[in-house]
Short mmCIF file of C-alpha atoms in Angstrom, two decimals:
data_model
loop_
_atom_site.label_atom_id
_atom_site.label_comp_id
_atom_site.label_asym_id
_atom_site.label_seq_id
_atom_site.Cartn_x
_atom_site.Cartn_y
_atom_site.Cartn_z
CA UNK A 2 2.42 109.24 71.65
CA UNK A 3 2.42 110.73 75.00
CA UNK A 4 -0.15 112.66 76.39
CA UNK A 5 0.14 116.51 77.24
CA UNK A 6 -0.86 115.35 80.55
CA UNK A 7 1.89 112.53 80.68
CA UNK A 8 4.36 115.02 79.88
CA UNK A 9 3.71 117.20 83.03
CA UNK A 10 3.23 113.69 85.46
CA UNK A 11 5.86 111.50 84.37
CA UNK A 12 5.11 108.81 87.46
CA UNK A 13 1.73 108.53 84.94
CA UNK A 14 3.72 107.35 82.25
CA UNK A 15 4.94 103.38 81.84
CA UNK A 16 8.70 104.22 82.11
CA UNK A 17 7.72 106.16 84.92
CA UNK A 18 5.89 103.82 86.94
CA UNK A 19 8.50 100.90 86.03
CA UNK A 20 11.23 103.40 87.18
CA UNK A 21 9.40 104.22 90.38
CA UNK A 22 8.85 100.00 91.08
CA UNK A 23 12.66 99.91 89.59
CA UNK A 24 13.64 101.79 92.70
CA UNK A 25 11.51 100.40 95.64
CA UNK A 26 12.86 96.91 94.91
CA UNK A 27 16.17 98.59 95.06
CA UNK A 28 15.26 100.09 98.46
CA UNK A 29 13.82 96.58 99.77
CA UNK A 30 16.47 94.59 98.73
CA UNK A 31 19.23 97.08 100.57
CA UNK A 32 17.46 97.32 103.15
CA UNK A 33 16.48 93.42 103.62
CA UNK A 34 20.28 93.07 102.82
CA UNK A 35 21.45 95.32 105.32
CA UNK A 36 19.13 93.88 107.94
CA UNK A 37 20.19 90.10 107.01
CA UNK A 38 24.28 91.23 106.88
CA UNK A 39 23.25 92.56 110.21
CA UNK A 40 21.81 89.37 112.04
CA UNK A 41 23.81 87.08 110.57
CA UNK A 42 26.85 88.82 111.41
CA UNK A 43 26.09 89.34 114.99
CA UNK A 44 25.07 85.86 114.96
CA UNK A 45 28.98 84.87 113.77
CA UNK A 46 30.49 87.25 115.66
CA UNK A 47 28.35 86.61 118.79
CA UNK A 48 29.22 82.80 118.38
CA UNK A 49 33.20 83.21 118.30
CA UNK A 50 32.65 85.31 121.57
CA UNK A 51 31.35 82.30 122.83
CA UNK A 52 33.56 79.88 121.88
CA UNK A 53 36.14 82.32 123.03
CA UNK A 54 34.31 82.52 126.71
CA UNK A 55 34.08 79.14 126.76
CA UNK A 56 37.67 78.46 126.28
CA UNK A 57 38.59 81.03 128.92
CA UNK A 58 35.71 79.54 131.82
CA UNK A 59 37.39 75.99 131.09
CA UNK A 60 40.74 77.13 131.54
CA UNK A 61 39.84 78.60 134.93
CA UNK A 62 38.21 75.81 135.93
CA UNK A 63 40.88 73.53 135.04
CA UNK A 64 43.35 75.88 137.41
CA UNK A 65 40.77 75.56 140.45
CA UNK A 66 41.20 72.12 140.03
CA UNK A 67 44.80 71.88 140.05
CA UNK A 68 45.15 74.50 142.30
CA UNK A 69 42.16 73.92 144.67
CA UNK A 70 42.48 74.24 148.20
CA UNK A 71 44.59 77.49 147.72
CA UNK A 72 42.45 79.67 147.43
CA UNK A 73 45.12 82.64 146.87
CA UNK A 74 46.73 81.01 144.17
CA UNK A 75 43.81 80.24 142.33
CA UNK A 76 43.03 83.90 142.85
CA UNK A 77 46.50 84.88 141.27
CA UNK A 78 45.97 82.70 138.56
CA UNK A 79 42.97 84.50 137.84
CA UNK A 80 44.36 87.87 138.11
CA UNK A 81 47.23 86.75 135.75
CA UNK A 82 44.93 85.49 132.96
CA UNK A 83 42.43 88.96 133.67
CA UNK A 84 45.52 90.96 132.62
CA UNK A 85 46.61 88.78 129.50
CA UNK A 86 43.58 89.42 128.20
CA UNK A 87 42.72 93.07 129.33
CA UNK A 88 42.73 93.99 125.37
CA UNK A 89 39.63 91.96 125.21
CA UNK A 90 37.93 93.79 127.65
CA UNK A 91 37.28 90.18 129.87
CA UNK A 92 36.18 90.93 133.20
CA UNK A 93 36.37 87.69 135.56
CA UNK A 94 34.73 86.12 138.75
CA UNK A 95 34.73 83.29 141.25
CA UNK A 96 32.17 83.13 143.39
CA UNK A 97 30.35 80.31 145.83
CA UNK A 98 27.22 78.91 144.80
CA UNK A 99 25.36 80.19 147.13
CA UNK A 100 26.24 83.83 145.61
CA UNK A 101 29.36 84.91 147.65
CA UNK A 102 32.18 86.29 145.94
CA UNK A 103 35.19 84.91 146.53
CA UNK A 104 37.43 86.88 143.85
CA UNK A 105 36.40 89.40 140.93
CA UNK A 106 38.53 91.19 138.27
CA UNK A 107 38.59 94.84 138.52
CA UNK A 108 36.32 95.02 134.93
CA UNK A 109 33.65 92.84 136.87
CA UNK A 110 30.92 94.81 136.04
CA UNK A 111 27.93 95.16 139.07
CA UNK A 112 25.37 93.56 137.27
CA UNK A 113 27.23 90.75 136.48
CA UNK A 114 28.40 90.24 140.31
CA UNK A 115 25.82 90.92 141.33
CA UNK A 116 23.58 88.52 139.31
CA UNK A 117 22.47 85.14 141.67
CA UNK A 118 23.57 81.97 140.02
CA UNK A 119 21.17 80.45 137.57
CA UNK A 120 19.76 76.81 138.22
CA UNK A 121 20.78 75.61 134.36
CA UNK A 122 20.84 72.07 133.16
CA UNK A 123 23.55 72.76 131.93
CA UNK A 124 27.22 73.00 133.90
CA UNK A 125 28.13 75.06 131.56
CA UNK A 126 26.27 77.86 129.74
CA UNK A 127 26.37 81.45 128.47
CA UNK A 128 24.38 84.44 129.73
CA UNK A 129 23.76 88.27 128.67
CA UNK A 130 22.52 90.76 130.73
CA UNK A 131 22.23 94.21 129.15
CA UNK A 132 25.24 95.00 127.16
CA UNK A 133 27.62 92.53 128.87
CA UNK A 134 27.98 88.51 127.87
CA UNK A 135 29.58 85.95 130.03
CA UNK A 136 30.08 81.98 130.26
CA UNK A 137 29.61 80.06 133.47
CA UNK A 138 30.78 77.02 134.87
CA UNK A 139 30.35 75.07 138.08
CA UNK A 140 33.13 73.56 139.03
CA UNK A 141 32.62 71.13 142.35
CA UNK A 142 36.17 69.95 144.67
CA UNK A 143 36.17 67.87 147.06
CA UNK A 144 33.91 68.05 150.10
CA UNK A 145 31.03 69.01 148.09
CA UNK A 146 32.90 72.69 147.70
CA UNK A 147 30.91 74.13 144.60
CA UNK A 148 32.43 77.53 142.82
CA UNK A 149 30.91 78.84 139.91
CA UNK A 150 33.52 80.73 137.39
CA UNK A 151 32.56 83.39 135.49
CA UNK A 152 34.48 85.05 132.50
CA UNK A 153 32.64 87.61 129.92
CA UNK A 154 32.87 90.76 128.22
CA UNK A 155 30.96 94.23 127.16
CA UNK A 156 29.52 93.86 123.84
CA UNK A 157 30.15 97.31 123.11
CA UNK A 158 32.83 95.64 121.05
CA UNK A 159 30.82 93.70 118.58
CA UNK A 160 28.38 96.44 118.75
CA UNK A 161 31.61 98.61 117.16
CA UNK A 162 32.37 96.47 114.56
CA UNK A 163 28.68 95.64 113.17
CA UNK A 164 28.41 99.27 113.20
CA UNK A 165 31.69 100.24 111.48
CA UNK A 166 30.21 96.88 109.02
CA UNK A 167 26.41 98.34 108.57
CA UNK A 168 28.38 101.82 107.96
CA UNK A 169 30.14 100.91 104.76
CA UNK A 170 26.73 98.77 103.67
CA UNK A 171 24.74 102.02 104.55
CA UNK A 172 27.22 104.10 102.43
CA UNK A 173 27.38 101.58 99.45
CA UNK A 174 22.95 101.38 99.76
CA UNK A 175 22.79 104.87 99.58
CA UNK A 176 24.90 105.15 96.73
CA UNK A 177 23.10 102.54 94.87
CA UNK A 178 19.57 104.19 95.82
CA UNK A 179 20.80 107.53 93.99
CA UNK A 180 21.78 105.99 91.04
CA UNK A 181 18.54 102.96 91.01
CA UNK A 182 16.16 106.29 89.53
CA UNK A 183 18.52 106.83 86.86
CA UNK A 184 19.95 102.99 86.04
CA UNK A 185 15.66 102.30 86.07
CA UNK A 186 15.14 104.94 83.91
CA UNK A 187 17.45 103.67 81.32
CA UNK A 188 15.97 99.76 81.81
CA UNK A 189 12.71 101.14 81.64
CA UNK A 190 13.63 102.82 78.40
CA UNK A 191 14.95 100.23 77.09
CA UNK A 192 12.25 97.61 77.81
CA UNK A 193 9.64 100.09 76.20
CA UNK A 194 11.25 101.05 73.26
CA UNK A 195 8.83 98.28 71.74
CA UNK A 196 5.86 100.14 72.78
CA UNK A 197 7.02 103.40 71.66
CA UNK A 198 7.77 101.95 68.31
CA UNK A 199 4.34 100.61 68.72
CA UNK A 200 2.86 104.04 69.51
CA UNK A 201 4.56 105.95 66.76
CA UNK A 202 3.06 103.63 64.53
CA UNK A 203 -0.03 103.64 65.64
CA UNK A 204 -0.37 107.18 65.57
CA UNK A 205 0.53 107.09 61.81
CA UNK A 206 -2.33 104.48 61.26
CA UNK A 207 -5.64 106.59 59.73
CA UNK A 208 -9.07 105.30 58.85
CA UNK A 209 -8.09 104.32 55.36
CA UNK A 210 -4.62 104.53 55.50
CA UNK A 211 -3.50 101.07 56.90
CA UNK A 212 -0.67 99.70 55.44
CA UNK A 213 1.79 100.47 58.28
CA UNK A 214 2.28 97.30 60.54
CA UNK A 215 3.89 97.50 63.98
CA UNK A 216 7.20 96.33 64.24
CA UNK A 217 8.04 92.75 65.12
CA UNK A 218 11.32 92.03 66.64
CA UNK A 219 11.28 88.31 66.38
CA UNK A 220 11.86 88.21 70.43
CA UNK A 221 8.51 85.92 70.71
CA UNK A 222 8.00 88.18 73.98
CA UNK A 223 4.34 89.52 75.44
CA UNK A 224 5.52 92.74 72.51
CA UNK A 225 5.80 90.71 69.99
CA UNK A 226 3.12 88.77 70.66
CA UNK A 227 0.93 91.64 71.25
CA UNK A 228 2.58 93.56 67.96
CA UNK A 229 1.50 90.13 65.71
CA UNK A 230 -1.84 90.38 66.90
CA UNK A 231 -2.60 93.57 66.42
CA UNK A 232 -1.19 93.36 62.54
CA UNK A 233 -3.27 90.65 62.05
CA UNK A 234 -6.28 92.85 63.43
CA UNK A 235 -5.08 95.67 61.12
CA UNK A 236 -4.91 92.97 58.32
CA UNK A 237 -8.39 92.11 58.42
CA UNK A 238 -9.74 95.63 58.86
CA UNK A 239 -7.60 96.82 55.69
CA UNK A 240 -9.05 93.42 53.92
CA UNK A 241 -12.74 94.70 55.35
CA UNK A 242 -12.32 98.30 53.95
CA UNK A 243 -10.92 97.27 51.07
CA UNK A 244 -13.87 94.75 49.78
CA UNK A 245 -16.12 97.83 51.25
CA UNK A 246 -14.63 100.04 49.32
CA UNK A 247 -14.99 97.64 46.32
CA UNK A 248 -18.25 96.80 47.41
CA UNK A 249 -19.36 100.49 47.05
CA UNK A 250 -17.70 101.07 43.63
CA UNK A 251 -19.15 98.34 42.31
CA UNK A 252 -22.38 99.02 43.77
CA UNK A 253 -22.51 102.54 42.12
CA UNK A 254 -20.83 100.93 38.91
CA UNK A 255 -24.14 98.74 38.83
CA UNK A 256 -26.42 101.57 39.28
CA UNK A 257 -25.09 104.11 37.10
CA UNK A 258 -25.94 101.80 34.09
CA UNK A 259 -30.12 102.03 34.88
CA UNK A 260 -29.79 105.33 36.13
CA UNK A 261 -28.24 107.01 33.05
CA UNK A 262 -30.81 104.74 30.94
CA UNK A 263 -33.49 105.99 32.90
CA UNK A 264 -32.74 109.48 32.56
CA UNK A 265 -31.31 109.36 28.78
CA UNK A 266 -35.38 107.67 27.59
CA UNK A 267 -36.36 110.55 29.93
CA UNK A 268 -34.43 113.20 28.29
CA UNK A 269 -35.27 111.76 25.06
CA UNK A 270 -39.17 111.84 25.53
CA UNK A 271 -39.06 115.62 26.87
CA UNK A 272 -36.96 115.98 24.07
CA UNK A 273 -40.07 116.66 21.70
CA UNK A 274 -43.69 115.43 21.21
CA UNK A 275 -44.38 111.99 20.94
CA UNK A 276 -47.06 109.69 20.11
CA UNK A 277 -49.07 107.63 22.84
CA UNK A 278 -47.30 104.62 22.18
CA UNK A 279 -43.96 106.01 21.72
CA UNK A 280 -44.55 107.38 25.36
CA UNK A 281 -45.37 103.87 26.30
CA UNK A 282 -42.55 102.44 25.08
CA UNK A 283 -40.47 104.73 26.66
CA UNK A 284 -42.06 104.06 30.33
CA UNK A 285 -42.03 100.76 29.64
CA UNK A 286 -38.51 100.71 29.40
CA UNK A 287 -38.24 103.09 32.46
CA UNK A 288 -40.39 100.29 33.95
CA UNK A 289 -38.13 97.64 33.78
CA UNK A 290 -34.80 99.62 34.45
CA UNK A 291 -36.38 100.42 37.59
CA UNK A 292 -37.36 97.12 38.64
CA UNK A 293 -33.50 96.10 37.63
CA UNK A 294 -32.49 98.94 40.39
CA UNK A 295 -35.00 97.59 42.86
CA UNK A 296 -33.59 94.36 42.80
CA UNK A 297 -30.21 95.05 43.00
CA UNK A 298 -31.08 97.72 45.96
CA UNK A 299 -32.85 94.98 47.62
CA UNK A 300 -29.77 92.63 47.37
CA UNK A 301 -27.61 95.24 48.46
CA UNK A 302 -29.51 95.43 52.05
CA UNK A 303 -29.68 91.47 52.35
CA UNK A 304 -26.10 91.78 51.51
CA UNK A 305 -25.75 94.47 53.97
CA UNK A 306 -27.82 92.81 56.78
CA UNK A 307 -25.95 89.82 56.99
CA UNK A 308 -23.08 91.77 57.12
CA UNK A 309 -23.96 93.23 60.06
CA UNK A 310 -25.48 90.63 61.83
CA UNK A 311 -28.80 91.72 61.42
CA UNK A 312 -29.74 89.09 58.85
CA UNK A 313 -28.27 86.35 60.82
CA UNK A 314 -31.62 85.71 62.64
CA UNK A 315 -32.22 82.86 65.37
CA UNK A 316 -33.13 80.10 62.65
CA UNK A 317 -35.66 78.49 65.07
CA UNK A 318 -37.90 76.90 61.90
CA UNK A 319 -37.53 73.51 60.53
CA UNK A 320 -37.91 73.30 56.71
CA UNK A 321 -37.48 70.59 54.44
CA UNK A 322 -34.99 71.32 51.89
CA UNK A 323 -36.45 68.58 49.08
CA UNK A 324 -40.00 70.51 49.35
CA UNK A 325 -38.24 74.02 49.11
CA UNK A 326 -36.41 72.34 45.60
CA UNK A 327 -39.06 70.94 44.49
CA UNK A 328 -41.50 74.44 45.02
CA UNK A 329 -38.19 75.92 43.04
CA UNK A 330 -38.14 73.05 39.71
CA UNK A 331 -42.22 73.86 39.63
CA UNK A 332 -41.27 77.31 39.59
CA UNK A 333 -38.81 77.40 36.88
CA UNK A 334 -39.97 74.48 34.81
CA UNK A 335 -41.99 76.59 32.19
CA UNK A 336 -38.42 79.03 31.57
CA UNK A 337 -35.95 75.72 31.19
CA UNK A 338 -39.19 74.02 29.03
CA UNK A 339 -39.44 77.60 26.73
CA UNK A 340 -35.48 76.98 26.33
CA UNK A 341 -35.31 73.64 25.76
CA UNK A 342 -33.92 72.39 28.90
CA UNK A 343 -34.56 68.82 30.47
CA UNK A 344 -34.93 70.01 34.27
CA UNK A 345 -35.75 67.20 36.57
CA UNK A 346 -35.33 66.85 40.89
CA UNK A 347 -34.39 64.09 42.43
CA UNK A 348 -35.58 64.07 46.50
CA UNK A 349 -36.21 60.64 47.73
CA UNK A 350 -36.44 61.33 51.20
CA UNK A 351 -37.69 64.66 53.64
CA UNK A 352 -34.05 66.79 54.29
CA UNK A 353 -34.74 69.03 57.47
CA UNK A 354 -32.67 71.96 57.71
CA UNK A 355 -32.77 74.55 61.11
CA UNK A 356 -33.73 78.54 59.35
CA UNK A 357 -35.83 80.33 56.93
CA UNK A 358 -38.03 79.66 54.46
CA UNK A 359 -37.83 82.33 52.53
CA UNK A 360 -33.58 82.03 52.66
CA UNK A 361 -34.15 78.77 51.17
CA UNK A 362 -36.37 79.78 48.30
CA UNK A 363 -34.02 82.56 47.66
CA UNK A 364 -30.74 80.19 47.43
CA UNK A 365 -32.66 77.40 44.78
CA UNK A 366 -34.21 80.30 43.26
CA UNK A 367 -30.55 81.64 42.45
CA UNK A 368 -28.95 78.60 41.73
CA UNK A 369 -31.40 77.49 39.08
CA UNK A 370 -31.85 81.04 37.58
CA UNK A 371 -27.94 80.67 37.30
CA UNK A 372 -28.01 77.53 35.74
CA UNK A 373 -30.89 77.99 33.12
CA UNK A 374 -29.39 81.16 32.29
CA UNK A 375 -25.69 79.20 31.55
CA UNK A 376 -27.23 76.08 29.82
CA UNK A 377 -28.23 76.07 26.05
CA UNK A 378 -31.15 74.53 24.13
CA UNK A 379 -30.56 70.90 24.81
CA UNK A 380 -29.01 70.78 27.60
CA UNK A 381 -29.98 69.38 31.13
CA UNK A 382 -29.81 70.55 35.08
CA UNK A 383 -30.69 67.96 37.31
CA UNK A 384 -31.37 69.27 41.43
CA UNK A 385 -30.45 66.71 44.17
CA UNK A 386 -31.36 66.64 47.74
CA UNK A 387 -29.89 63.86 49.98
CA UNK A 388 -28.89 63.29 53.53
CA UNK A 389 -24.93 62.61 53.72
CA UNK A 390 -22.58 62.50 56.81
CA UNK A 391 -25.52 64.18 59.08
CA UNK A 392 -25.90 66.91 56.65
CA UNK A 393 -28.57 68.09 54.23
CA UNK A 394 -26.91 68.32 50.64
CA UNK A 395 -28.45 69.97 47.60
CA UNK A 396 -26.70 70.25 44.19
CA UNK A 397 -27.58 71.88 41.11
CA UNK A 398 -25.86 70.43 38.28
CA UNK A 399 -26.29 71.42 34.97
CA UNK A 400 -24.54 70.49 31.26
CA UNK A 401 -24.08 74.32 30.48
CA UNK A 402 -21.00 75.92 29.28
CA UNK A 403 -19.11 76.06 32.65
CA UNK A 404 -16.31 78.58 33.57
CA UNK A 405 -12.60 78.55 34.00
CA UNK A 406 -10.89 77.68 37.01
CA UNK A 407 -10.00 81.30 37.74
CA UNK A 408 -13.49 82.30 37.43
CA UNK A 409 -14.77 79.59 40.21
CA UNK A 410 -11.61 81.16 42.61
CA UNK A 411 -14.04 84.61 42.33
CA UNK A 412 -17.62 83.13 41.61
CA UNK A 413 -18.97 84.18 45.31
CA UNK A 414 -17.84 87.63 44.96
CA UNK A 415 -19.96 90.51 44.90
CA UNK A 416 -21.03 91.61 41.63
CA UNK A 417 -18.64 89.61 39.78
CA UNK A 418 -19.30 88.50 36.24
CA UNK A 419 -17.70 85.77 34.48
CA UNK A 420 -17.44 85.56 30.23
CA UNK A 421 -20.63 87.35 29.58
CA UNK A 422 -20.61 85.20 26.37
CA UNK A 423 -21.23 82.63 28.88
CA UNK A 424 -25.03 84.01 28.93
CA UNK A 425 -27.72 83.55 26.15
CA UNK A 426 -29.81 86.58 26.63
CA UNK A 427 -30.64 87.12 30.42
CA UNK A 428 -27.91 89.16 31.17
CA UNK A 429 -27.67 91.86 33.83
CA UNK A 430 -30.76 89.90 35.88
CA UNK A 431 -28.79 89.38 39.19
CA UNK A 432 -26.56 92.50 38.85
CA UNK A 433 -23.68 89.98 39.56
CA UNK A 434 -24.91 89.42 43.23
CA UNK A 435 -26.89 86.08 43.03
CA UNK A 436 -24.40 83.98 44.07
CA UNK A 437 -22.98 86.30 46.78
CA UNK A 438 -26.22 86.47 48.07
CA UNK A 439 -26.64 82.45 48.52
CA UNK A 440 -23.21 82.39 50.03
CA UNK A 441 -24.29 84.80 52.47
CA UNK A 442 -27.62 83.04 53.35
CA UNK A 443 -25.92 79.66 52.94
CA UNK A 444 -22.70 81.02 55.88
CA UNK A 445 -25.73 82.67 58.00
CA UNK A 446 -27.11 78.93 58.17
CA UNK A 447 -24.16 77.45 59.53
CA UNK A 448 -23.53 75.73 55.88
CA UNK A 449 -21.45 76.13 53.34
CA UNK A 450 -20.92 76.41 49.35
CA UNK A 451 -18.94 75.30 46.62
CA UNK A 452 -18.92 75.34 43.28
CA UNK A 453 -17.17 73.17 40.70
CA UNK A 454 -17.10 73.68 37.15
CA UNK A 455 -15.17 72.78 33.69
CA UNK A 456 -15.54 74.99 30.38
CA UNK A 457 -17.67 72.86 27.92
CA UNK A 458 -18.79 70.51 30.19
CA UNK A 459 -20.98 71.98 32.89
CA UNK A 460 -21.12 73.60 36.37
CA UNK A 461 -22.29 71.97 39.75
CA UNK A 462 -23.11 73.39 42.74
CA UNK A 463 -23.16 71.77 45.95
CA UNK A 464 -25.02 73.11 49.09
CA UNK A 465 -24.18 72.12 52.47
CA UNK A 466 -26.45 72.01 56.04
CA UNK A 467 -26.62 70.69 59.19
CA UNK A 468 -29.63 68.18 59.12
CA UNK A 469 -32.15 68.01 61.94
CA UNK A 470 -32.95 64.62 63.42
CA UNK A 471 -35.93 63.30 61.84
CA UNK A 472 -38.02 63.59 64.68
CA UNK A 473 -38.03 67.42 64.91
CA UNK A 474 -41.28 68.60 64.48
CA UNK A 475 -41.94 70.89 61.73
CA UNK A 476 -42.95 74.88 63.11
#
């Protein structure tokens, strides 16, 4: 919408200032238009004088040749054609060419007579002094007798008619300039309706009210264009608020379950007196709701590093992705051995990986507390690490249950939980974040993961990174 200050300085606004440009071209292109209709008819008009002159010098000549020596009745010759064409305005001379005049019209303006003969190339040519233009000729009889003839005219004339010409172009230009402000006005109007459609819409846009889009027209124009991009910026803010809206509700829906534990043993103990151990019991439980809510706090700020940026750290240490595994299958082997689980690592050869030790750990950690927790007595979870198409690739497969197809679509998401029946007694450990959390460590490395999984049969996981040459030194 329009500022108040707009409102009050409309030469501030868009329409305004297209209006304003609107008019100026208007103005040049009268006035460049007025000025060429000007020169070029002068030019035309000034070049049928001529031809005109020209015609008029030879037919003189051509009588002081047939008439030539008689002076007199070359002289009434000239007088006679001086009179036929008195409506022009033609003045006339004859004169020697050393200068004397032997016969001029009564029109013969002083200037003109009075004017020497030029030395010209040319025998014949055409002159202008001040407002008067003649043609010339030397005409040479025998005896070496040289006259020069001179017929011309004021151009007063053509003066007169360009004006009477520019007059009517004036009249028509100034007509036009009082209606360009108005006929810009409307153009202008009409070629911002877009981004006033655009404005209105964007002043019904709130913080978390989004769903408005600005309007496309299908024109393809720089609107359009600009209208499309900014829905597809409003697209992935309302995605962003959305999943942080989620984000949070699930992220409270988490906590409320250890918080109203916590304080439902703590009610319970102030209930009444209790025996030492009873006590104990109670904090022990306490004990490990609380660690349950430290976890998931401290997943929630990796989560919410990485989010902003401030997780994604320069990864300027080389690690070796087989010895992080293998660190992780020594770590875990006494869980999947207590459940009856064949874990094994296969790493024939070092796989150097660019970042952070401690992201590493986290992401095997994860995916083998995942997969212990989703594999039954008897069953088996083998970890790979291999070099493939210039990139590290680890894989955690295991012979567990496995999950639906719908559930892999939604496996990365934050604090998502498949078929808890999935689980055999570890449930709740991750707060449905584990797998979020190596997505987001995995992404931050410039790598990628997948999952791939079939009810009954058992879940894989495949872990993707850019491998360092093998002659990085390790920092």
């Amino acid at each position: 919408m329009p500022s108040p200050s707009s409102e009050w300085r409309p030469w501030r606004t868009l329409r305004g200032q297209l209006t304003l440009i609107n008019t100026v071209i208007v103005l040049l292109v009268i006035g460049a238009g007025v000025m060429i209709v000007r020169l070029g008819l002068r030019a035309a008009l000034e070049r049928e004088v001529d031809a005109m002159l020209r015609g008029g010098v030879r037919e003189v000549a051509a009588a002081l040749d047939d008439l030539y020596p008689e002076i007199d009745s070359v002289v009434a010759e000239m007088q006679r054609k001086a009179r036929s064409n008195e409506e022009r305005g033609w003045f006339m001379q004859l004169l020697t060419a050393d200068g004397v005049t032997v016969w001029k019209s009564d029109h013969c303006p002083d200037e003109v007579a009075s004017s020497p003969p030029a030395n010209l190339d040319r025998r014949e040519a055409v002159r202008q002094v001040g407002s008067y233009r003649w043609a010339r000729l030397m005409v040479a009889e025998p005896g070496e007798q040289v006259f020069l003839v001179r017929v011309g005219m004021s151009t007063e004339v053509l003066d007169e008619s360009i004006a009477a010409v520019l007059g009517l172009l004036v009249a028509v230009g100034g007509f036009l300039t009082l209606f360009a402000p108005l006929v810009g006005y409307v153009l202008a109007v009409r070629a911002t309706r877009p981004v006033a459609d655009i404005l209105r819409t964007a002043d019904r846009l709130e913080p978390r009210q989004l769903a408005d889009r600005l309007p496309v027209r299908g024109t393809s124009d720089e609107l359009d264009q600009l209208a499309s991009t900014i829905n597809r910026l409003l697209d992935q803010v309302a995605g962003e608020l959305e999943r942080q809206e989620q984000f949070v509700a699930d992220a409270a829906h988490e906590l409320r379950g250890p918080l109203a534990a916590v304080h439902s043993a703590l009610e319970v103990a102030l209930a009444q007196p209790r025996t030492t151990d009873a006590y104990r019991e109670t904090l022990a439980d306490v004990l490990e709701a609380t660690r349950h809510l430290s976890r998931v706090a401290n997943d929630l700020l990796l989560l919410a590093e990485h989010d902003s940026g401030q997780g994604a750290a320069a990864n300027h240490h080389s690690l070796d992705v087989a010895v992080v595994a293998g660190q992780a299958v020594s770590m875990f082997a006494g869980v999947a051995e207590d459940q009856g689980i064949d874990l094994s690592l296969i790493a024939p050869e070092p796989a150097r990986v660019r970042g952070e030790q401690a992201d590493m750990r986290r992401v095997a950690g994860n995916l083998l507390d995942n997969a212990i927790r989703f594999t039954p007595r008897g069953g088996r979870i083998v970890v790979r690490v291999v070099l493939q198409d210039e990139h590290v690739v680890l894989t955690v497969a295991d012979t567990g249950v496995g999950i639906s197809a719908a559930d892999v679509a939604r496996v990365f998401d934050r604090f998502y939980k498949a078929d808890p029946a999935r689980s055999h007694g570890a449930e709740g450990r991750s707060g449905g974040l584990g797998l979020a959390i190596c997505k987001s460590l995995v992404t931050a490395g410039g790598g990628s993961i997948s999952m791939d999984s079939r009810p009954g049969q058992g879940t894989t996981v495949t872990v993707r990174l850019p491998a360092l040459a093998p002659s990085l030194p390790v920092t």
